[in-house]
Each structure stands twice: as C-alpha cells, then as structure tokens.
Short mmCIF file of C-alpha atoms in Angstrom, two decimals:
data_model
loop_
_atom_site.label_atom_id
_atom_site.label_comp_id
_atom_site.label_asym_id
_atom_site.label_seq_id
_atom_site.Cartn_x
_atom_site.Cartn_y
_atom_site.Cartn_z
CA MET A 1 28.18 -95.24 51.99
CA MET A 2 26.07 -98.14 51.45
CA LYS A 3 22.39 -98.51 52.56
CA SER A 4 20.95 -101.83 53.78
CA SER A 5 20.10 -104.29 51.05
CA ARG A 6 16.51 -104.47 49.76
CA GLN A 7 14.71 -107.38 48.14
CA ASN A 8 14.61 -106.78 44.37
CA ASN A 9 11.78 -107.46 42.26
CA PRO A 10 12.68 -110.11 39.47
CA ASP A 11 10.28 -108.27 36.97
CA VAL A 12 12.14 -104.88 37.30
CA PRO A 13 15.00 -104.23 34.67
CA PRO A 14 17.93 -102.82 36.79
CA ILE A 15 18.67 -99.07 36.00
CA ASN A 16 22.18 -97.44 36.13
CA VAL A 17 22.63 -93.66 36.42
CA ALA A 18 25.48 -91.46 34.89
CA ILE A 19 25.74 -87.98 36.50
CA SER A 20 27.88 -85.39 34.64
CA TYR A 21 28.59 -82.12 36.51
CA LYS A 22 31.36 -79.55 36.21
CA GLY A 23 33.37 -81.69 33.90
CA LYS A 24 33.31 -84.80 36.28
CA GLU A 25 31.20 -87.92 35.71
CA ARG A 26 30.07 -90.56 38.25
CA VAL A 27 28.11 -93.74 37.73
CA ALA A 28 25.76 -95.37 40.23
CA GLY A 29 23.63 -98.41 40.35
CA PRO A 30 22.23 -100.64 39.08
CA PHE A 31 18.93 -100.03 41.19
CA VAL A 32 15.87 -102.22 41.14
CA GLU A 33 13.77 -99.93 43.63
CA ALA A 34 12.83 -96.38 43.57
CA PHE A 35 15.54 -94.10 44.59
CA VAL A 36 15.94 -90.31 45.17
CA LEU A 37 18.53 -87.79 43.83
CA GLY A 38 19.42 -84.56 45.58
CA ARG A 39 21.94 -82.54 47.55
CA ASP A 40 20.89 -84.09 50.94
CA ASP A 41 23.36 -86.65 52.22
CA ALA A 42 20.24 -88.83 53.10
CA CYS A 43 19.41 -89.11 49.32
CA ASP A 44 20.08 -92.48 47.75
CA ILE A 45 22.44 -90.42 45.21
CA SER A 46 23.76 -87.33 46.81
CA ILE A 47 25.10 -84.61 44.52
CA PRO A 48 26.73 -81.54 46.17
CA SER A 49 25.16 -78.81 43.87
CA ARG A 50 23.76 -75.68 45.40
CA VAL A 51 21.29 -75.34 42.56
CA MET A 52 19.60 -78.43 43.34
CA SER A 53 16.95 -78.94 46.22
CA ARG A 54 17.73 -81.23 49.06
CA LYS A 55 15.45 -84.00 47.61
CA HIS A 56 15.27 -83.01 43.98
CA ALA A 57 13.92 -85.97 42.07
CA ARG A 58 12.75 -89.53 42.45
CA ILE A 59 13.33 -92.39 40.05
CA SER A 60 10.48 -94.97 40.25
CA PHE A 61 9.42 -98.10 38.42
CA GLU A 62 5.67 -97.70 37.60
CA LYS A 63 3.39 -99.10 34.94
CA SER A 64 6.36 -101.41 33.56
CA ALA A 65 8.60 -98.48 32.96
CA TRP A 66 11.10 -96.21 34.81
CA TRP A 67 9.94 -92.66 35.50
CA ILE A 68 11.67 -89.63 36.78
CA ILE A 69 9.45 -87.57 39.03
CA ASP A 70 10.36 -83.92 40.06
CA LEU A 71 9.83 -83.52 43.85
CA GLU A 72 8.60 -79.98 43.62
CA SER A 73 12.23 -78.67 43.39
CA SER A 74 12.95 -75.15 43.63
CA ASN A 75 14.85 -74.87 40.41
CA GLY A 76 13.00 -77.73 38.32
CA THR A 77 14.03 -80.79 36.40
CA PHE A 78 14.38 -80.38 32.63
CA PHE A 79 14.10 -82.51 29.47
CA ASP A 80 15.01 -81.15 25.94
CA GLY A 81 14.76 -77.60 27.28
CA SER A 82 11.42 -77.84 29.06
CA ARG A 83 10.58 -78.08 32.68
CA ILE A 84 8.84 -81.47 33.66
CA ASP A 85 6.88 -82.87 36.55
CA ARG A 86 7.28 -86.59 35.53
CA LEU A 87 8.39 -88.34 32.49
CA GLN A 88 9.11 -91.87 31.26
CA ILE A 89 12.80 -92.57 30.91
CA SER A 90 14.36 -93.75 27.68
CA ALA A 91 17.96 -95.10 27.70
CA GLY A 92 20.52 -92.51 26.92
CA GLU A 93 18.36 -89.41 27.01
CA PRO A 94 19.75 -86.55 29.31
CA PHE A 95 17.79 -84.88 31.99
CA ILE A 96 18.97 -81.64 33.70
CA LEU A 97 18.49 -81.26 37.48
CA ALA A 98 18.04 -77.47 37.67
CA LYS A 99 19.12 -74.92 35.17
CA ASP A 100 22.85 -75.16 34.63
CA GLY A 101 22.88 -78.22 37.11
CA PRO A 102 23.92 -81.73 36.81
CA GLU A 103 23.06 -83.88 33.67
CA VAL A 104 21.82 -87.52 34.37
CA ARG A 105 21.47 -90.22 31.85
CA PHE A 106 20.11 -93.74 32.34
CA ASP A 107 20.61 -97.13 30.89
CA PHE A 108 19.05 -100.56 31.61
CA ALA A 109 20.42 -103.93 32.15
CA ALA A 110 18.86 -106.89 30.57
CA LEU A 111 16.74 -109.05 32.87
CA ASP A 112 18.71 -112.12 31.69
CA ASP A 113 22.09 -110.52 32.75
CA PRO A 114 22.99 -112.37 35.76
CA ASP A 115 25.96 -110.17 36.76
CA SER A 116 23.68 -107.10 36.62
CA ILE A 117 21.06 -108.84 38.66
CA ALA A 118 23.64 -109.89 41.35
CA ARG A 119 25.01 -106.35 41.63
CA ALA A 120 21.48 -105.06 42.03
CA LYS A 121 20.91 -107.16 45.06
CA THR A 122 23.53 -105.26 47.00
CA VAL A 123 24.43 -101.97 45.39
CA VAL A 124 21.59 -99.84 46.46
CA HIS A 125 23.27 -96.45 47.21
CA SER A 126 26.28 -94.94 45.41
CA PRO A 127 27.33 -91.58 46.57
CA VAL A 128 28.44 -89.02 43.96
CA SER A 129 30.31 -86.72 46.32
CA GLU A 130 33.85 -87.85 47.75
CA GLU A 131 33.91 -85.35 50.32
CA LYS A 132 30.60 -85.74 52.13
CA LEU A 133 30.42 -85.04 55.89
CA SER A 134 29.74 -87.86 58.36
CA SER A 135 26.00 -87.63 59.17
CA ALA A 136 26.83 -88.08 62.92
CA ALA A 137 28.98 -85.02 62.95
CA THR A 138 27.19 -82.61 60.74
CA PRO A 139 23.94 -80.69 61.71
CA GLU A 140 21.49 -80.50 58.92
CA PRO A 141 20.96 -76.90 57.48
CA PRO A 142 17.52 -75.59 57.40
CA SER A 143 15.37 -77.47 54.90
CA THR A 144 14.05 -75.63 51.77
CA ASP A 145 11.36 -78.20 50.80
CA SER A 146 8.09 -76.44 51.12
CA GLY A 147 6.29 -79.65 50.81
CA ARG A 148 7.31 -80.93 54.24
CA ARG A 149 5.68 -78.48 56.65
CA ASN A 150 3.94 -81.34 58.54
CA LEU A 151 5.92 -84.57 58.73
CA ALA A 152 4.98 -88.05 59.95
CA GLY A 153 1.39 -86.87 60.99
CA LYS A 154 2.81 -84.15 63.36
CA SER A 155 1.12 -80.95 63.56
CA VAL A 156 2.71 -77.56 64.13
CA GLU A 157 1.48 -77.61 67.79
CA ASP A 158 3.20 -81.01 68.14
CA TYR A 159 6.39 -79.52 67.08
CA ALA A 160 6.08 -76.59 69.57
CA ALA A 161 5.53 -79.00 72.33
CA HIS A 162 7.99 -81.92 71.47
CA TYR A 163 10.61 -80.95 69.01
CA LEU A 164 13.33 -80.84 71.49
CA SER A 165 12.48 -84.34 72.77
CA HIS A 166 15.12 -87.12 72.38
CA ASP A 167 12.39 -89.51 71.58
CA SER A 168 10.62 -87.35 68.75
CA GLY A 169 12.12 -89.67 66.18
CA LEU A 170 12.58 -86.64 63.80
CA PRO A 171 15.86 -85.63 62.44
CA ALA A 172 17.39 -82.27 63.25
CA GLY A 173 16.61 -80.57 59.79
CA GLU A 174 12.97 -81.22 60.20
CA HIS A 175 13.02 -79.69 63.69
CA THR A 176 14.76 -76.57 62.26
CA MET A 177 12.17 -76.21 59.35
CA MET A 178 9.30 -76.26 61.77
CA ILE A 179 10.59 -73.93 64.52
CA ARG A 180 9.58 -70.61 63.17
CA LYS A 181 5.93 -71.79 62.25
CA ALA A 182 5.57 -73.32 65.75
CA PHE A 183 6.47 -70.02 67.23
CA GLN A 184 3.92 -68.14 65.24
CA THR A 185 1.19 -70.65 66.29
CA VAL A 186 1.68 -70.55 69.97
CA GLU A 187 2.56 -66.83 70.34
CA THR A 188 -0.74 -65.43 71.15
CA LYS A 189 -1.54 -68.09 73.79
CA GLN A 190 1.86 -68.73 75.58
CA LYS A 191 4.15 -65.85 74.86
CA LYS A 192 6.54 -67.26 77.74
CA ARG A 193 6.86 -70.44 75.56
CA HIS A 194 8.64 -68.50 72.98
CA PHE A 195 11.82 -68.29 74.96
CA THR A 196 11.48 -71.70 76.69
CA VAL A 197 11.56 -73.12 73.13
CA LEU A 198 14.11 -70.59 71.99
CA GLY A 199 16.43 -71.40 74.87
CA GLY A 200 16.20 -75.01 73.98
CA VAL A 201 17.08 -74.15 70.43
CA LEU A 202 20.09 -72.19 71.38
CA GLY A 203 21.13 -74.88 73.74
CA VAL A 204 20.86 -77.52 71.12
CA ALA A 205 22.86 -75.26 68.76
CA VAL A 206 25.65 -74.92 71.21
CA LEU A 207 25.73 -78.66 71.66
CA ILE A 208 25.78 -79.26 67.89
CA ILE A 209 28.68 -76.93 67.41
CA SER A 210 30.70 -78.64 70.11
CA VAL A 211 30.00 -82.05 68.76
CA SER A 212 30.73 -81.03 65.25
CA LEU A 213 34.05 -79.49 66.18
CA ILE A 214 35.28 -82.50 68.18
CA PHE A 215 34.45 -84.67 65.23
CA LEU A 216 35.58 -82.66 62.23
CA PHE A 217 38.52 -80.72 63.17
CA GLN A 218 41.04 -83.51 63.60
CA SER A 219 43.33 -83.01 60.67
CA GLU A 220 44.06 -80.97 57.71
CA LYS A 221 42.29 -83.55 55.44
CA ALA A 222 39.05 -82.64 57.22
CA ARG A 223 39.12 -78.89 56.18
CA LYS A 224 36.62 -79.17 53.31
CA ASN A 225 34.29 -81.09 55.61
CA ALA A 226 34.86 -78.39 58.36
CA GLU A 227 33.88 -75.71 55.85
CA ALA A 228 30.61 -77.39 55.08
CA SER A 229 29.75 -78.02 58.69
CA VAL A 230 30.43 -74.22 59.38
CA ALA A 231 28.33 -73.22 56.53
CA ALA A 232 25.45 -75.38 58.00
CA LEU A 233 25.97 -73.70 61.43
CA PHE A 234 25.81 -70.24 59.82
CA HIS A 235 22.38 -70.95 58.43
CA GLN A 236 20.98 -72.28 61.67
CA ILE A 237 22.25 -69.12 63.32
CA LYS A 238 20.42 -67.15 60.71
CA GLU A 239 17.20 -69.11 61.70
CA MET A 240 17.75 -68.37 65.32
CA GLU A 241 18.00 -64.57 64.43
CA LEU A 242 14.82 -64.62 62.46
CA ILE A 243 13.09 -66.23 65.55
CA VAL A 244 14.34 -63.49 67.77
CA ALA A 245 13.64 -60.75 65.12
CA ASP A 246 9.90 -62.01 64.96
CA PHE A 247 9.55 -62.03 68.58
CA ARG A 248 11.03 -58.61 69.21
CA ALA A 249 8.65 -57.07 66.56
CA ALA A 250 5.70 -58.81 68.31
CA ASN A 251 6.73 -57.56 71.62
CA GLU A 252 8.43 -54.28 71.11
CA ASN A 253 6.01 -52.54 73.63
CA ASP A 254 6.21 -55.14 76.25
CA PRO A 255 8.98 -54.25 78.70
CA ALA A 256 8.67 -57.61 80.55
CA GLN A 257 9.97 -59.36 77.43
CA GLN A 258 12.97 -57.19 76.81
CA ALA A 259 15.22 -59.02 79.33
CA ARG A 260 14.59 -62.23 77.47
CA ILE A 261 15.30 -60.87 74.09
CA ALA A 262 18.57 -59.52 75.47
CA ARG A 263 19.63 -62.81 76.86
CA ALA A 264 18.67 -64.70 73.60
CA GLU A 265 20.72 -62.08 71.53
CA GLU A 266 23.69 -62.57 73.96
CA GLN A 267 23.59 -66.31 73.20
CA ILE A 268 23.47 -65.70 69.51
CA ARG A 269 26.40 -63.35 69.87
CA ASN A 270 28.44 -66.12 71.79
CA LEU A 271 27.54 -68.47 68.91
CA GLN A 272 28.85 -66.10 66.27
CA ALA A 273 31.93 -65.56 68.20
CA SER A 274 32.32 -69.34 68.34
CA TYR A 275 31.90 -69.47 64.52
CA GLU A 276 34.53 -66.80 63.94
CA ALA A 277 37.01 -68.31 66.48
CA THR A 278 36.60 -71.67 64.54
CA ILE A 279 37.07 -69.92 61.15
CA VAL A 280 40.43 -68.43 62.52
CA GLU A 281 41.65 -71.48 64.50
CA TYR A 282 41.37 -73.88 61.49
CA GLY A 283 42.69 -71.51 58.92
CA ILE A 284 39.65 -71.54 56.76
CA ARG A 285 40.52 -67.92 55.63
CA ARG A 286 44.28 -68.53 55.55
CA GLU A 287 44.51 -68.53 51.69
CA LEU A 288 42.91 -65.20 51.50
CA THR A 289 44.67 -61.81 51.16
CA PRO A 290 44.28 -59.33 54.07
CA GLU A 291 41.83 -57.31 51.80
CA GLU A 292 39.87 -60.50 50.95
CA ARG A 293 39.65 -61.24 54.74
CA LEU A 294 37.98 -57.79 55.35
CA ILE A 295 35.59 -58.59 52.48
CA HIS A 296 34.71 -61.95 53.95
CA ARG A 297 34.21 -60.67 57.44
CA MET A 298 31.79 -57.80 55.98
CA ALA A 299 29.78 -60.65 54.29
CA MET A 300 29.31 -62.17 57.78
CA VAL A 301 28.27 -58.85 59.26
CA PHE A 302 25.59 -58.56 56.56
CA ARG A 303 24.57 -62.25 57.31
CA GLU A 304 25.67 -63.53 54.08
CA SER A 305 27.78 -66.83 54.10
CA GLU A 306 31.41 -66.21 53.51
CA LEU A 307 31.93 -69.77 52.55
CA GLU A 308 29.51 -69.32 49.62
CA ILE A 309 30.65 -65.95 48.45
CA PRO A 310 30.98 -65.77 44.66
CA SER A 311 34.72 -65.00 43.48
CA GLY A 312 33.04 -62.55 41.04
CA PHE A 313 31.55 -60.63 43.62
CA VAL A 314 34.89 -60.44 45.62
CA ARG A 315 36.57 -59.13 42.35
CA GLU A 316 33.77 -56.52 41.89
CA VAL A 317 34.03 -55.19 45.40
CA LYS A 318 37.79 -54.77 44.91
CA GLN A 319 37.22 -52.89 41.72
CA LYS A 320 34.69 -50.66 43.43
CA ILE A 321 37.04 -50.00 46.42
CA HIS A 322 39.95 -49.10 44.20
CA GLY A 323 38.30 -47.60 41.37
CA PHE A 324 35.65 -45.64 42.94
CA TRP A 325 35.89 -45.05 46.67
CA LEU A 326 39.65 -44.52 46.92
CA GLN A 327 39.61 -41.80 44.28
CA PRO A 328 40.64 -38.45 46.12
CA ARG A 329 37.21 -36.86 45.75
CA ASN A 330 35.43 -39.88 47.13
CA ILE A 331 37.84 -40.16 49.99
CA ARG A 332 37.20 -36.60 50.82
CA THR A 333 33.41 -36.93 50.71
CA PHE A 334 33.63 -40.00 53.08
CA GLN A 335 35.73 -38.30 55.64
CA GLU A 336 33.68 -35.16 55.54
CA SER A 337 30.37 -37.17 56.00
CA VAL A 338 31.80 -39.20 58.80
CA ARG A 339 33.17 -36.29 60.62
CA ARG A 340 29.85 -34.43 60.39
CA ALA A 341 27.93 -37.32 61.73
CA GLU A 342 30.36 -37.61 64.75
CA ARG A 343 30.22 -34.01 65.33
CA GLU A 344 26.32 -33.74 65.27
CA GLY A 345 25.92 -37.05 67.33
CA TYR A 346 24.32 -38.91 64.53
CA THR A 347 26.80 -41.85 64.52
CA ARG A 348 25.86 -42.97 68.08
CA ILE A 349 22.12 -42.78 67.57
CA ILE A 350 22.29 -44.68 64.17
CA VAL A 351 24.22 -47.47 65.91
CA GLU A 352 21.80 -47.58 68.91
CA GLN A 353 18.76 -47.60 66.77
CA PHE A 354 19.84 -50.52 64.41
CA GLN A 355 21.32 -52.53 67.23
CA ALA A 356 18.03 -52.15 69.22
CA ASN A 357 16.34 -53.72 66.24
CA GLY A 358 18.72 -56.53 65.99
CA LEU A 359 20.51 -55.12 62.80
CA PRO A 360 24.13 -54.50 62.03
CA ALA A 361 25.38 -51.03 62.77
CA GLU A 362 26.87 -51.09 59.19
CA TYR A 363 23.60 -49.92 57.87
CA PHE A 364 25.13 -46.50 58.66
CA TYR A 365 26.83 -46.72 55.26
CA LEU A 366 23.39 -46.91 53.62
CA ALA A 367 22.68 -43.45 54.91
CA LEU A 368 26.10 -42.26 53.79
CA GLN A 369 25.39 -43.47 50.29
CA GLU A 370 21.82 -42.05 50.17
CA SER A 371 22.64 -38.68 51.62
CA ASN A 372 26.15 -38.33 52.84
CA LEU A 373 24.65 -38.48 56.29
CA ASP A 374 22.90 -35.08 55.66
CA PRO A 375 19.32 -34.83 57.12
CA THR A 376 18.68 -31.64 54.91
CA GLN A 377 19.15 -33.62 51.67
CA VAL A 378 16.54 -33.75 48.86
CA ALA A 379 16.88 -36.26 45.95
CA TYR A 380 18.41 -35.02 42.70
CA GLU A 381 15.50 -36.30 40.69
CA ASN A 382 11.88 -36.84 41.39
CA THR A 383 10.14 -40.32 41.42
CA ARG A 384 6.62 -41.37 40.36
CA TRP A 385 5.86 -41.56 44.09
CA GLY A 386 7.22 -38.05 44.91
CA TRP A 387 10.35 -36.42 46.14
CA ALA A 388 12.71 -38.51 48.38
CA LYS A 389 13.87 -36.48 51.33
CA GLY A 390 16.14 -36.57 54.50
CA MET A 391 19.09 -38.70 55.56
CA TRP A 392 17.36 -42.03 54.67
CA GLN A 393 15.57 -40.58 51.46
CA PHE A 394 12.17 -41.75 52.21
CA ILE A 395 9.39 -41.20 49.76
CA PRO A 396 6.14 -39.78 51.09
CA ALA A 397 4.16 -43.00 51.29
CA THR A 398 6.92 -44.85 53.22
CA ALA A 399 7.26 -41.90 55.46
CA GLU A 400 3.69 -41.85 56.46
CA ARG A 401 3.61 -45.63 56.95
CA TYR A 402 6.12 -45.23 59.59
CA ASP A 403 4.23 -42.31 61.28
CA MET A 404 6.21 -39.38 59.99
CA VAL A 405 4.58 -36.18 59.01
CA VAL A 406 5.09 -35.21 55.33
CA GLY A 407 5.49 -31.40 55.14
CA PRO A 408 3.48 -29.04 52.74
CA LEU A 409 6.46 -28.88 50.28
CA ARG A 410 6.25 -32.54 49.57
CA ASP A 411 5.88 -31.81 45.74
CA GLU A 412 8.78 -29.36 45.62
CA LYS A 413 12.49 -30.07 45.36
CA ILE A 414 13.25 -28.14 48.51
CA TYR A 415 14.10 -28.54 52.13
CA ASP A 416 10.99 -28.46 54.37
CA PRO A 417 11.44 -27.77 58.08
CA ASP A 418 7.82 -28.98 58.65
CA ASP A 419 8.71 -32.42 57.00
CA GLU A 420 9.75 -35.14 59.57
CA ARG A 421 11.74 -36.82 57.04
CA HIS A 422 14.23 -34.12 57.70
CA ASP A 423 14.09 -34.75 61.52
CA PHE A 424 17.19 -36.86 61.98
CA GLU A 425 16.01 -38.97 65.07
CA LYS A 426 12.50 -39.59 63.85
CA SER A 427 13.62 -40.57 60.42
CA THR A 428 16.38 -42.71 61.92
CA VAL A 429 13.93 -44.58 64.21
CA ALA A 430 11.69 -45.11 61.16
CA ALA A 431 14.58 -46.29 58.97
CA ALA A 432 15.73 -48.97 61.58
CA LYS A 433 12.13 -50.24 61.78
CA TYR A 434 11.63 -50.25 57.95
CA ILE A 435 14.87 -51.98 57.31
CA GLY A 436 14.13 -54.43 60.15
CA GLU A 437 10.76 -55.29 58.54
CA ILE A 438 12.65 -56.05 55.26
CA TYR A 439 15.10 -58.17 57.04
CA ARG A 440 12.92 -60.29 58.74
CA THR A 441 10.30 -60.83 56.01
CA LEU A 442 11.25 -60.13 52.35
CA ALA A 443 14.97 -60.60 52.66
CA GLN A 444 14.91 -63.38 55.27
CA ALA A 445 17.95 -62.06 57.13
CA SER A 446 19.99 -61.49 54.02
CA GLY A 447 21.65 -58.22 54.72
CA LEU A 448 22.67 -57.45 51.09
CA LEU A 449 19.09 -58.41 49.93
CA VAL A 450 17.85 -55.88 52.43
CA LEU A 451 20.00 -53.12 50.66
CA ALA A 452 18.72 -54.40 47.27
CA SER A 453 15.04 -54.23 48.49
CA TYR A 454 15.75 -50.75 49.91
CA ASN A 455 16.71 -49.42 46.41
CA TRP A 456 14.07 -51.43 44.79
CA GLY A 457 11.58 -49.78 47.10
CA GLU A 458 11.83 -46.62 45.10
CA PHE A 459 10.64 -48.40 42.16
CA GLY A 460 7.70 -50.03 43.94
CA VAL A 461 8.84 -53.47 44.21
CA ALA A 462 8.97 -53.55 47.99
CA ARG A 463 6.90 -50.62 48.91
CA LYS A 464 4.34 -52.56 50.83
CA LEU A 465 5.65 -55.80 52.10
CA GLU A 466 2.30 -56.73 53.75
CA ALA A 467 0.71 -56.51 50.33
CA LEU A 468 3.38 -58.00 48.31
CA PRO A 469 4.91 -60.91 50.28
CA ASP A 470 6.45 -62.39 47.19
CA PRO A 471 7.06 -59.71 44.75
CA GLU A 472 8.25 -60.62 41.35
CA PRO A 473 12.07 -60.52 41.85
CA PHE A 474 11.75 -63.12 44.55
CA GLU A 475 9.22 -65.39 42.53
CA GLY A 476 10.16 -69.04 43.03
CA MET A 477 12.44 -68.34 45.93
CA GLU A 478 11.08 -70.02 49.05
CA MET A 479 10.58 -67.80 52.16
CA ASN A 480 13.63 -68.94 54.24
CA PRO A 481 17.18 -67.89 54.76
CA VAL A 482 18.80 -70.65 52.66
CA SER A 483 16.76 -69.90 49.62
CA ARG A 484 16.89 -66.18 50.02
CA SER A 485 20.50 -65.05 49.99
CA TYR A 486 22.08 -62.37 47.88
CA TRP A 487 24.50 -64.80 46.54
CA ARG A 488 21.43 -66.75 44.92
CA PHE A 489 20.53 -63.52 43.32
CA TYR A 490 24.05 -62.84 42.22
CA THR A 491 24.62 -66.41 40.70
CA GLU A 492 21.11 -67.49 39.37
CA TYR A 493 18.78 -64.34 39.07
CA GLN A 494 21.03 -61.53 37.87
CA ASP A 495 18.50 -60.94 35.03
CA ARG A 496 15.98 -59.82 37.80
CA MET A 497 18.22 -57.20 39.30
CA PRO A 498 18.49 -53.88 37.86
CA GLU A 499 21.94 -52.62 37.22
CA GLN A 500 21.43 -49.67 39.26
CA THR A 501 20.48 -51.97 42.20
CA LYS A 502 23.63 -54.10 41.67
CA ASP A 503 25.86 -51.02 41.74
CA TYR A 504 24.01 -49.56 44.93
CA VAL A 505 24.70 -52.86 46.79
CA LEU A 506 28.33 -52.76 45.72
CA LYS A 507 28.85 -49.35 46.73
CA ILE A 508 27.51 -49.74 50.16
CA PHE A 509 29.11 -52.99 50.87
CA SER A 510 32.52 -51.81 49.63
CA LEU A 511 32.19 -48.62 51.77
CA ALA A 512 31.61 -50.78 54.78
CA VAL A 513 34.65 -52.78 53.93
CA ILE A 514 36.58 -49.53 53.78
CA GLY A 515 34.98 -48.16 57.09
CA SER A 516 35.90 -51.49 58.93
CA ASP A 517 39.64 -50.51 58.69
CA PRO A 518 40.25 -47.20 57.02
CA LYS A 519 44.09 -47.24 57.80
CA PHE A 520 44.39 -50.44 55.81
CA PHE A 521 43.35 -48.56 52.77
CA GLY A 522 45.53 -45.55 53.56
CA ILE A 523 42.86 -43.27 55.04
CA GLU A 524 43.95 -41.73 58.51
CA MET A 525 40.95 -42.22 60.57
CA GLU A 526 39.44 -44.98 62.80
CA ASP A 527 36.38 -47.21 62.22
CA PRO A 528 33.64 -44.70 62.82
CA LEU A 529 31.54 -47.16 64.44
CA SER A 530 33.95 -48.91 66.74
CA ALA A 531 33.34 -46.48 69.62
CA TYR A 532 29.65 -47.38 69.80
CA ARG A 533 29.35 -51.04 69.41
#
C-alpha cells in the first residue's frame, strides 16, 4: 500500500528502517519526511504486534538530525534497556518498540546518492505486514491512545451530537473511542439520548458487520483477514456492552428505562449470534479439537477474545480439567453441589440475578469454587479483614458496602444465623452487583479479570473500587476493553498476578467448560444452567 508522494526536502538525508520481529525482517524506506510506526493500518509503517500501541513512535527530522519520539505508547520505546521519550538516531543502533516487541534499526543514505534520492521521492509508505486488512472492509477496533480524547477541536458534547453523522469527517475508531465519555457527559441532562445514540451505535455495528462479511469472506485465502475483522468486531461489541452496563447502573431504579435496556441487550445478543454464526460458517474453529472448541466458546462467554487466546492458557485449562476436576473425588463434589443448588432453588435465582445485571450466568461456578454453593459456609482461614462467610464468601466490609447486616459472630469461625452473608438471596443480589461493578469499571468487561479481581479483593487490591480506580496490578493499562483483557495479564504481566489468583481463575474457568457439556467429559448430567437461560 503506497501513500501519495510528498515533496522531499533536499537538505534531509533519506532514512531507511529495518524491522526485526519474531525471526522475520522487513526493510522500509527511504523516507525524507516524518513518519509513524505502530500497529494501526493507518501508520506509515504498520507492524502487526499486539504489544505495540496503535500509533507507537514517530520518526522526525529536527535540528539537523533524525529523532525517534515515543507517542505516549502503553508499553514504551526502549534504547539500551532504558525507556525513552525521544532520542537522536544514530545509524545501526537498535531501538525496541515495547518490551519483547519489534526491533528497529536505521541507516542513512548520502545526500549525493542520486538513486536514493529518486527512491525517496516516491517510496513514502512500506507496509511490514503482508496480511493486512483492506481499510474499506475492516472496522477499526476501539482506540487505546489516551492522548486522543478530543480530536480535531471537537468537544465531547460535539461527539454526543454528531458522531453518527456521515459528514463528521472522523474515522470510525475515533467515534468508538469517544462514545462512552459522550454518554457520561450528557446523562444527567438528556437520559433519553442515551439510547438514541446507543441505537445508532448498534445500527452502525450491524452495518459494519454486514459490509465486512461481504468483502472479507470471499475465499479461503481471506481467512486470516476474516479473523482480524471478527476480532475487531468482538472488541466493538464489548464497548457496546459497557455502554449498556453503565446506563443500567445509573438507571436501575427507573422502571421507564428498563424496556430500553432490554431492547439494547437484545440487539447485542443478535450481534453476538451473528459473530458466532460467522465463526462457524467460515471454519475459524475447524482446526480445533472438540475440547478446544468448548474452551474457546467459554472464553467468549467470559468476554475474552477467542482469537487472541494464548496457547499456554488452553494447555493449562486442559491440565486443570483432567488433572484436577475429573478426579473421582472432585467429580463427586461437583455433582453434589450442583444437585443441592437445583434442589434448593439456588440455580434459577443465581442465573436470574446475574443476567439481570448483564453478566454471564457462568458466575454460578464462582460460587461453586468459593463454597460448593453452600450458604452456611465459613472460610477455612481468617483474613486480616475478618472471616469470609456465606455462599459468596464476603468479608465484613464488602458485605456492609452492599447493604448486608454482618452478625454478632463476625469475629468467630462459626455459622451465624443473624449474619445476612448466610442469607442466600440477599448475598446473591449483592454478589451480582459487586461483580457487575468490577466488570464495568476495574475489569472493563473482561470476565476473567473479574474473577481475578474477586480473588484479589480478599487481599485488599480491589476492595474499594471508587477509592482505587487504578490499583497497582492495573498500573499502566488504560481504562478500556482492549487494554484490559485477561490475555494481557497472562502474556505481559504474569509477575503482577499471585499464583493463587492464577489458579483460582483456571479452576473456575475449567469448571465452567466442564459444566457447559458434562457428558462430553463422561459425567452423566446436563448443563446445570441450560434450563434457566
């Protein structure tokens, strides 16, 4: 892909770029004007690396020298092991774009080299990726650049009023980036416009999906492009879910808004069904084993991209399923817990409460992990914040925050009939709200980060989300669904996650996979949630 030629400055030495990544090398240039490197297709040099920011670094000729300038990237630009903001370029010296990311080196052509000057007049853009999507066919995923909150002089109010207009002059990614902030701005003045705009967002998403499918799925050769397009659609659907979640939380006591919420949720479900149908129709999962397909589908249930799922995570899930859950003792515990929940009417209420908060019913398995679905449970060990009690194992402070009465035996390892943490219905209502709050704030619709945060909460990391909007484990990860995914923690920030928390997430996720099709794993029972969806 070539961009239009620009007039080159005869005093600027042309610069070439060599990019090395995952054992492959590409060369681009020569350039005589400033250019940008990043993972966005709109960059002068596009590098398909998830560790890079959309617009990662700019190369610019200033003060008689070429400079590399980091564009406030999430994972940084490094030289000689140190993170830099800007640095003068010397020929042959390596720069690293994000930790473990691509390496770039530069060399200069002499000003009296006529061949180099001639090339510089025409070669302005040299793509690195050989499998990039057509910009006309692919919707841009939500931006992660925090520095682009107000673009081209537009205010947030302008976006709320005009971002669906055909003549706005703004690309789709910029629209997506502004949607949620626009909603927050106008909410108190014009609640009805929440869903006028939301309806437009959903309508645009349906159109994007239709156009994308028409252009992309023409042949088997387009499969990788199809995967990238579907991945972008997945992130846009998550953005829409967060919009609805925010609106639901702000209007939970307003019956007049419930029908609108229901309609928006139905449209999102239709988009999810279209996503799933596309995955199946074009065989994107066809190289997976039946067990791997169950794992990928459960990743989607927990709002994690199946197209970005690390192979190491899949391997660990299989190990947890066969090495832990399918042991006779644990199968027996699973069956007994599920039967008790069904007998006591717990399953139906759990499903209803979580779905009412826009959350997957599969958080049922969190309660199974915490207490074997037993409301009388008391934790095996005390914490510095007091005994965790009940089906959802609330500590006293969290229980009180969600309007539960903590009983007089709060400091004793004993069942307390006067403690509402042991009240199944009240504690389940509180659990759905608590998990919903984590989901739409700290975890940014990442279901597995919700599980991790629920476990971390016991250790005080996420105890008070309103007081700790960016606690230490999330430092440096922007507040949006693309940046905050469990896969990023798994691949980039493993050192921030306690081993206990990693195992906690694996156990619940693996159990949910088994529960989705017990007979596949040799357990004679039905999916315990299927009757209530």
